[in-house]
Amino acid sequence: MEEGKVKEKLWNANYRKVWVANFMLFFSFMLLTPLLPLYLQEEFGADKEAIGLVLAGYSVTTLIIRPFSGYFVDSFPRKIVLLTCYLLFALFFGGYILAGSLLAFTWVRTLHGLPFGAATVSNSTVAIDVLPSSRRSEGIGYYGLSNNIATAIGPTVALLIWAEIESFDLLFYLSLGFALIGFCIDSTLQLKPRPTVQGKEKLSFDRFILLKGWSQGVAMICFAFSYGVLATYIAIYGQEELGITSGTGLFFALLAGGLILSRLTGTRTLRKGQITRNASVGIAVSLLGYFLFASMHNLWGYYGAALIIGLGNGHMFPAFQSMFINLAPHERRGTANSTLLVSWDVGMGLGTLIGGMVAQYHGFHAAFWWAWGVNAAGAALFYLYSRGHFLRNKLR
């Protein structure tokens, strides 16, 4: 933006609504995330490998629906798509309450990934639509704060409730309630009609996956793999190896604190168009955090890595989202968003599944070294190829 020009309003009414609705979506999700491995272990006697398989199912179905979500969001009225997906996401929490066996729980958890994947694509695409073009990269950074704050508060609240009441059913009901609140907020959005993708090219493969962003997507898979290993097994690792019975909430709070701090500082450089700089810094900091977690098996490594990884990911993720958006034409925003999230889902699913197998047969230490190694591979790809590819091919 040139000097002397008045900034367009960032926090308009629609943007505030999708921001809060996204917070509710992830808050309801994060209420369950840190305790589901313990729930499966205590209620159904599942071992580490079985836990990995059950939880990976959610990522698989989320992955399957993401490319189609981008197509639907670009091809049909976005508010209708958003509300349908969000309502289904909320109602699935009732299925956890009704599931009385490991098999039933596995089906509910696996199918829940479908509306979750579609709702996150829809909500984030609407958020980009309602942002002023001059402040889009900045707004993307702030939008991610809704995820980060939910990530900080959700696990902490869940673990406090569990420590006092030890009721998984209460957590399931709370998740259902908060998700319904988010649905009600999104239902009040006032969106302008937008042109949808028409014609024969709607069936092309590029309508579902942004092919131009393939190298950024592969790098994101590597980064998500590392996070998937830590996020899924952090509670059991802390309890079994470090004797931490109530500190997982602090781990996620420090992680989210780093995410929030780096997003608040990183939005200034994003506003100036320094997208690859933000990504480069974030990747390097995250890699350091995973190395610390894998190499130091004590409280300093446990909590220090949480803050460092948060600082790194908070710079990296909005920069990657801006890269995907800037590689796509305006009518492909849904596809660009879904491609980013597909990459994240693939990595999270592989991290959850492979991390569980490695932990089962070789221990947690080996699993966390895998997390660092895959992260390092993603960093190498970005520095050697993806960064230059983006600068050569960006559209704006």
PDB file of C-alpha atoms in Angstrom, residues 196-354:
ATOM      1  CA  THR A 196     -18.620 -19.741  -9.696  1.00  0.00           C
ATOM      2  CA  VAL A 197     -16.477 -21.888 -11.959  1.00  0.00           C
ATOM      3  CA  GLN A 198     -18.412 -22.823 -15.057  1.00  0.00           C
ATOM      4  CA  GLY A 199     -17.860 -24.848 -18.206  1.00  0.00           C
ATOM      5  CA  LYS A 200     -16.077 -27.980 -19.255  1.00  0.00           C
ATOM      6  CA  GLU A 201     -12.820 -27.389 -17.359  1.00  0.00           C
ATOM      7  CA  LYS A 202     -14.556 -27.983 -14.059  1.00  0.00           C
ATOM      8  CA  LEU A 203     -13.751 -31.694 -14.479  1.00  0.00           C
ATOM      9  CA  SER A 204     -10.012 -31.205 -14.977  1.00  0.00           C
ATOM     10  CA  PHE A 205      -7.651 -32.541 -12.320  1.00  0.00           C
ATOM     11  CA  ASP A 206      -6.463 -29.001 -11.568  1.00  0.00           C
ATOM     12  CA  ARG A 207      -9.992 -28.218 -10.355  1.00  0.00           C
ATOM     13  CA  PHE A 208      -9.334 -30.461  -7.360  1.00  0.00           C
ATOM     14  CA  ILE A 209      -5.597 -30.026  -6.714  1.00  0.00           C
ATOM     15  CA  LEU A 210      -3.513 -26.915  -7.453  1.00  0.00           C
ATOM     16  CA  LEU A 211      -0.822 -28.612  -9.517  1.00  0.00           C
ATOM     17  CA  LYS A 212       1.340 -25.496  -9.607  1.00  0.00           C
ATOM     18  CA  GLY A 213       1.784 -25.795  -5.842  1.00  0.00           C
ATOM     19  CA  TRP A 214       3.010 -29.398  -5.820  1.00  0.00           C
ATOM     20  CA  SER A 215       6.428 -28.694  -4.275  1.00  0.00           C
ATOM     21  CA  GLN A 216       4.958 -26.491  -1.555  1.00  0.00           C
ATOM     22  CA  GLY A 217       2.464 -29.275  -0.874  1.00  0.00           C
ATOM     23  CA  VAL A 218       5.156 -31.945  -0.506  1.00  0.00           C
ATOM     24  CA  ALA A 219       7.094 -29.720   1.886  1.00  0.00           C
ATOM     25  CA  MET A 220       3.937 -29.138   3.926  1.00  0.00           C
ATOM     26  CA  ILE A 221       3.369 -32.914   4.120  1.00  0.00           C
ATOM     27  CA  CYS A 222       6.766 -33.254   5.766  1.00  0.00           C
ATOM     28  CA  PHE A 223       6.064 -30.495   8.292  1.00  0.00           C
ATOM     29  CA  ALA A 224       2.636 -31.918   9.136  1.00  0.00           C
ATOM     30  CA  PHE A 225       4.111 -35.414   9.589  1.00  0.00           C
ATOM     31  CA  SER A 226       6.309 -34.099  12.392  1.00  0.00           C
ATOM     32  CA  TYR A 227       3.443 -32.327  14.087  1.00  0.00           C
ATOM     33  CA  GLY A 228       1.222 -35.396  13.734  1.00  0.00           C
ATOM     34  CA  VAL A 229       3.713 -37.538  15.660  1.00  0.00           C
ATOM     35  CA  LEU A 230       4.002 -35.058  18.532  1.00  0.00           C
ATOM     36  CA  ALA A 231       0.350 -34.019  18.830  1.00  0.00           C
ATOM     37  CA  THR A 232      -0.981 -37.573  18.883  1.00  0.00           C
ATOM     38  CA  TYR A 233       1.434 -39.146  21.361  1.00  0.00           C
ATOM     39  CA  ILE A 234       2.447 -36.221  23.556  1.00  0.00           C
ATOM     40  CA  ALA A 235       0.049 -37.067  26.399  1.00  0.00           C
ATOM     41  CA  ILE A 236       1.028 -40.754  26.643  1.00  0.00           C
ATOM     42  CA  TYR A 237       4.740 -39.948  26.257  1.00  0.00           C
ATOM     43  CA  GLY A 238       4.608 -37.328  28.997  1.00  0.00           C
ATOM     44  CA  GLN A 239       2.757 -39.667  31.331  1.00  0.00           C
ATOM     45  CA  GLU A 240       4.769 -42.844  30.704  1.00  0.00           C
ATOM     46  CA  GLU A 241       8.306 -41.474  30.322  1.00  0.00           C
ATOM     47  CA  LEU A 242       8.414 -38.115  32.101  1.00  0.00           C
ATOM     48  CA  GLY A 243       5.815 -38.682  34.813  1.00  0.00           C
ATOM     49  CA  ILE A 244       3.741 -35.712  33.620  1.00  0.00           C
ATOM     50  CA  THR A 245       0.120 -36.387  34.552  1.00  0.00           C
ATOM     51  CA  SER A 246      -1.337 -32.890  34.151  1.00  0.00           C
ATOM     52  CA  GLY A 247       1.212 -30.957  32.087  1.00  0.00           C
ATOM     53  CA  THR A 248       0.004 -31.693  28.570  1.00  0.00           C
ATOM     54  CA  GLY A 249      -2.246 -28.652  28.761  1.00  0.00           C
ATOM     55  CA  LEU A 250       0.811 -26.488  29.470  1.00  0.00           C
ATOM     56  CA  PHE A 251       2.586 -28.048  26.478  1.00  0.00           C
ATOM     57  CA  PHE A 252      -0.253 -27.037  24.144  1.00  0.00           C
ATOM     58  CA  ALA A 253      -0.526 -23.621  25.822  1.00  0.00           C
ATOM     59  CA  LEU A 254       3.169 -22.934  25.184  1.00  0.00           C
ATOM     60  CA  LEU A 255       2.843 -24.247  21.632  1.00  0.00           C
ATOM     61  CA  ALA A 256      -0.113 -21.984  20.966  1.00  0.00           C
ATOM     62  CA  GLY A 257       1.571 -19.079  22.746  1.00  0.00           C
ATOM     63  CA  GLY A 258       4.453 -19.365  20.297  1.00  0.00           C
ATOM     64  CA  LEU A 259       2.010 -19.601  17.388  1.00  0.00           C
ATOM     65  CA  ILE A 260       0.124 -16.501  18.512  1.00  0.00           C
ATOM     66  CA  LEU A 261       3.263 -14.447  19.152  1.00  0.00           C
ATOM     67  CA  SER A 262       4.828 -15.298  15.805  1.00  0.00           C
ATOM     68  CA  ARG A 263       1.594 -14.640  13.900  1.00  0.00           C
ATOM     69  CA  LEU A 264       1.225 -11.225  15.524  1.00  0.00           C
ATOM     70  CA  THR A 265       4.779 -10.275  14.574  1.00  0.00           C
ATOM     71  CA  GLY A 266       4.767 -12.069  11.228  1.00  0.00           C
ATOM     72  CA  THR A 267       1.699 -10.284   9.867  1.00  0.00           C
ATOM     73  CA  ARG A 268       3.744  -7.088   9.519  1.00  0.00           C
ATOM     74  CA  THR A 269       6.189  -8.726   7.120  1.00  0.00           C
ATOM     75  CA  LEU A 270       3.371 -10.519   5.298  1.00  0.00           C
ATOM     76  CA  ARG A 271       1.703  -7.141   4.780  1.00  0.00           C
ATOM     77  CA  LYS A 272       4.921  -5.992   3.091  1.00  0.00           C
ATOM     78  CA  GLY A 273       4.866  -9.011   0.799  1.00  0.00           C
ATOM     79  CA  GLN A 274       7.786 -10.840   2.441  1.00  0.00           C
ATOM     80  CA  ILE A 275       6.114 -14.241   2.151  1.00  0.00           C
ATOM     81  CA  THR A 276       9.158 -16.419   1.473  1.00  0.00           C
ATOM     82  CA  ARG A 277      11.095 -14.676   4.255  1.00  0.00           C
ATOM     83  CA  ASN A 278       8.403 -15.601   6.785  1.00  0.00           C
ATOM     84  CA  ALA A 279       8.324 -19.185   5.530  1.00  0.00           C
ATOM     85  CA  SER A 280      12.121 -19.524   5.614  1.00  0.00           C
ATOM     86  CA  VAL A 281      12.396 -18.241   9.179  1.00  0.00           C
ATOM     87  CA  GLY A 282       9.505 -20.371  10.395  1.00  0.00           C
ATOM     88  CA  ILE A 283      10.873 -23.572   8.868  1.00  0.00           C
ATOM     89  CA  ALA A 284      14.304 -23.070  10.436  1.00  0.00           C
ATOM     90  CA  VAL A 285      12.867 -22.342  13.885  1.00  0.00           C
ATOM     91  CA  SER A 286      10.487 -25.336  13.752  1.00  0.00           C
ATOM     92  CA  LEU A 287      13.319 -27.660  12.744  1.00  0.00           C
ATOM     93  CA  LEU A 288      15.268 -26.510  15.802  1.00  0.00           C
ATOM     94  CA  GLY A 289      12.244 -27.212  18.002  1.00  0.00           C
ATOM     95  CA  TYR A 290      11.802 -30.779  16.759  1.00  0.00           C
ATOM     96  CA  PHE A 291      15.512 -31.435  17.246  1.00  0.00           C
ATOM     97  CA  LEU A 292      15.256 -30.195  20.837  1.00  0.00           C
ATOM     98  CA  PHE A 293      12.256 -32.438  21.530  1.00  0.00           C
ATOM     99  CA  ALA A 294      13.925 -35.523  20.034  1.00  0.00           C
ATOM    100  CA  SER A 295      17.282 -35.014  21.734  1.00  0.00           C
ATOM    101  CA  MET A 296      16.329 -33.781  25.232  1.00  0.00           C
ATOM    102  CA  HIS A 297      14.158 -36.228  27.168  1.00  0.00           C
ATOM    103  CA  ASN A 298      13.356 -33.971  30.129  1.00  0.00           C
ATOM    104  CA  LEU A 299      11.048 -31.124  31.067  1.00  0.00           C
ATOM    105  CA  TRP A 300      13.283 -28.505  29.429  1.00  0.00           C
ATOM    106  CA  GLY A 301      13.131 -30.343  26.135  1.00  0.00           C
ATOM    107  CA  TYR A 302       9.422 -31.079  26.512  1.00  0.00           C
ATOM    108  CA  TYR A 303       8.221 -27.556  27.234  1.00  0.00           C
ATOM    109  CA  GLY A 304      10.990 -25.628  25.462  1.00  0.00           C
ATOM    110  CA  ALA A 305      10.329 -27.458  22.205  1.00  0.00           C
ATOM    111  CA  ALA A 306       6.624 -26.610  22.452  1.00  0.00           C
ATOM    112  CA  LEU A 307       7.326 -22.878  22.473  1.00  0.00           C
ATOM    113  CA  ILE A 308       9.956 -23.052  19.721  1.00  0.00           C
ATOM    114  CA  ILE A 309       7.812 -25.218  17.423  1.00  0.00           C
ATOM    115  CA  GLY A 310       4.923 -22.821  17.971  1.00  0.00           C
ATOM    116  CA  LEU A 311       7.081 -19.830  17.037  1.00  0.00           C
ATOM    117  CA  GLY A 312       8.225 -21.585  13.870  1.00  0.00           C
ATOM    118  CA  ASN A 313       4.849 -22.874  12.716  1.00  0.00           C
ATOM    119  CA  GLY A 314       3.224 -19.502  13.387  1.00  0.00           C
ATOM    120  CA  HIS A 315       5.535 -17.895  10.832  1.00  0.00           C
ATOM    121  CA  MET A 316       5.443 -20.796   8.394  1.00  0.00           C
ATOM    122  CA  PHE A 317       1.771 -21.711   7.995  1.00  0.00           C
ATOM    123  CA  PRO A 318       0.248 -18.317   7.011  1.00  0.00           C
ATOM    124  CA  ALA A 319       3.187 -17.796   4.644  1.00  0.00           C
ATOM    125  CA  PHE A 320       2.440 -21.128   2.945  1.00  0.00           C
ATOM    126  CA  GLN A 321      -1.261 -20.289   2.721  1.00  0.00           C
ATOM    127  CA  SER A 322      -0.376 -16.961   1.092  1.00  0.00           C
ATOM    128  CA  MET A 323       1.867 -18.815  -1.360  1.00  0.00           C
ATOM    129  CA  PHE A 324      -0.932 -21.163  -2.402  1.00  0.00           C
ATOM    130  CA  ILE A 325      -3.388 -18.274  -2.803  1.00  0.00           C
ATOM    131  CA  ASN A 326      -0.866 -16.269  -4.845  1.00  0.00           C
ATOM    132  CA  LEU A 327      -0.172 -19.226  -7.139  1.00  0.00           C
ATOM    133  CA  ALA A 328      -3.878 -19.594  -8.016  1.00  0.00           C
ATOM    134  CA  PRO A 329      -6.257 -17.393 -10.036  1.00  0.00           C
ATOM    135  CA  HIS A 330      -9.063 -15.773  -8.041  1.00  0.00           C
ATOM    136  CA  GLU A 331     -11.648 -18.340  -9.145  1.00  0.00           C
ATOM    137  CA  ARG A 332      -9.451 -21.150  -7.767  1.00  0.00           C
ATOM    138  CA  ARG A 333      -9.242 -19.931  -4.165  1.00  0.00           C
ATOM    139  CA  GLY A 334     -11.164 -22.915  -2.854  1.00  0.00           C
ATOM    140  CA  THR A 335      -8.874 -25.294  -4.730  1.00  0.00           C
ATOM    141  CA  ALA A 336      -5.776 -23.486  -3.425  1.00  0.00           C
ATOM    142  CA  ASN A 337      -7.054 -23.680   0.150  1.00  0.00           C
ATOM    143  CA  SER A 338      -8.017 -27.325  -0.142  1.00  0.00           C
ATOM    144  CA  THR A 339      -4.614 -28.230  -1.634  1.00  0.00           C
ATOM    145  CA  LEU A 340      -2.834 -26.694   1.344  1.00  0.00           C
ATOM    146  CA  LEU A 341      -5.089 -28.536   3.767  1.00  0.00           C
ATOM    147  CA  VAL A 342      -4.836 -31.801   1.811  1.00  0.00           C
ATOM    148  CA  SER A 343      -1.073 -31.587   2.207  1.00  0.00           C
ATOM    149  CA  TRP A 344      -1.459 -31.012   5.931  1.00  0.00           C
ATOM    150  CA  ASP A 345      -3.887 -33.926   6.253  1.00  0.00           C
ATOM    151  CA  VAL A 346      -1.600 -36.324   4.394  1.00  0.00           C
ATOM    152  CA  GLY A 347       1.272 -35.429   6.681  1.00  0.00           C
ATOM    153  CA  MET A 348      -0.793 -35.600   9.855  1.00  0.00           C
ATOM    154  CA  GLY A 349      -2.248 -38.961   8.862  1.00  0.00           C
ATOM    155  CA  LEU A 350       1.153 -40.424   8.014  1.00  0.00           C
ATOM    156  CA  GLY A 351       2.626 -39.017  11.214  1.00  0.00           C
ATOM    157  CA  THR A 352      -0.146 -40.494  13.315  1.00  0.00           C
ATOM    158  CA  LEU A 353       0.031 -43.904  11.628  1.00  0.00           C
ATOM    159  CA  ILE A 354       3.785 -44.326  11.169  1.00  0.00           C
TER     160      ILE A 354
END
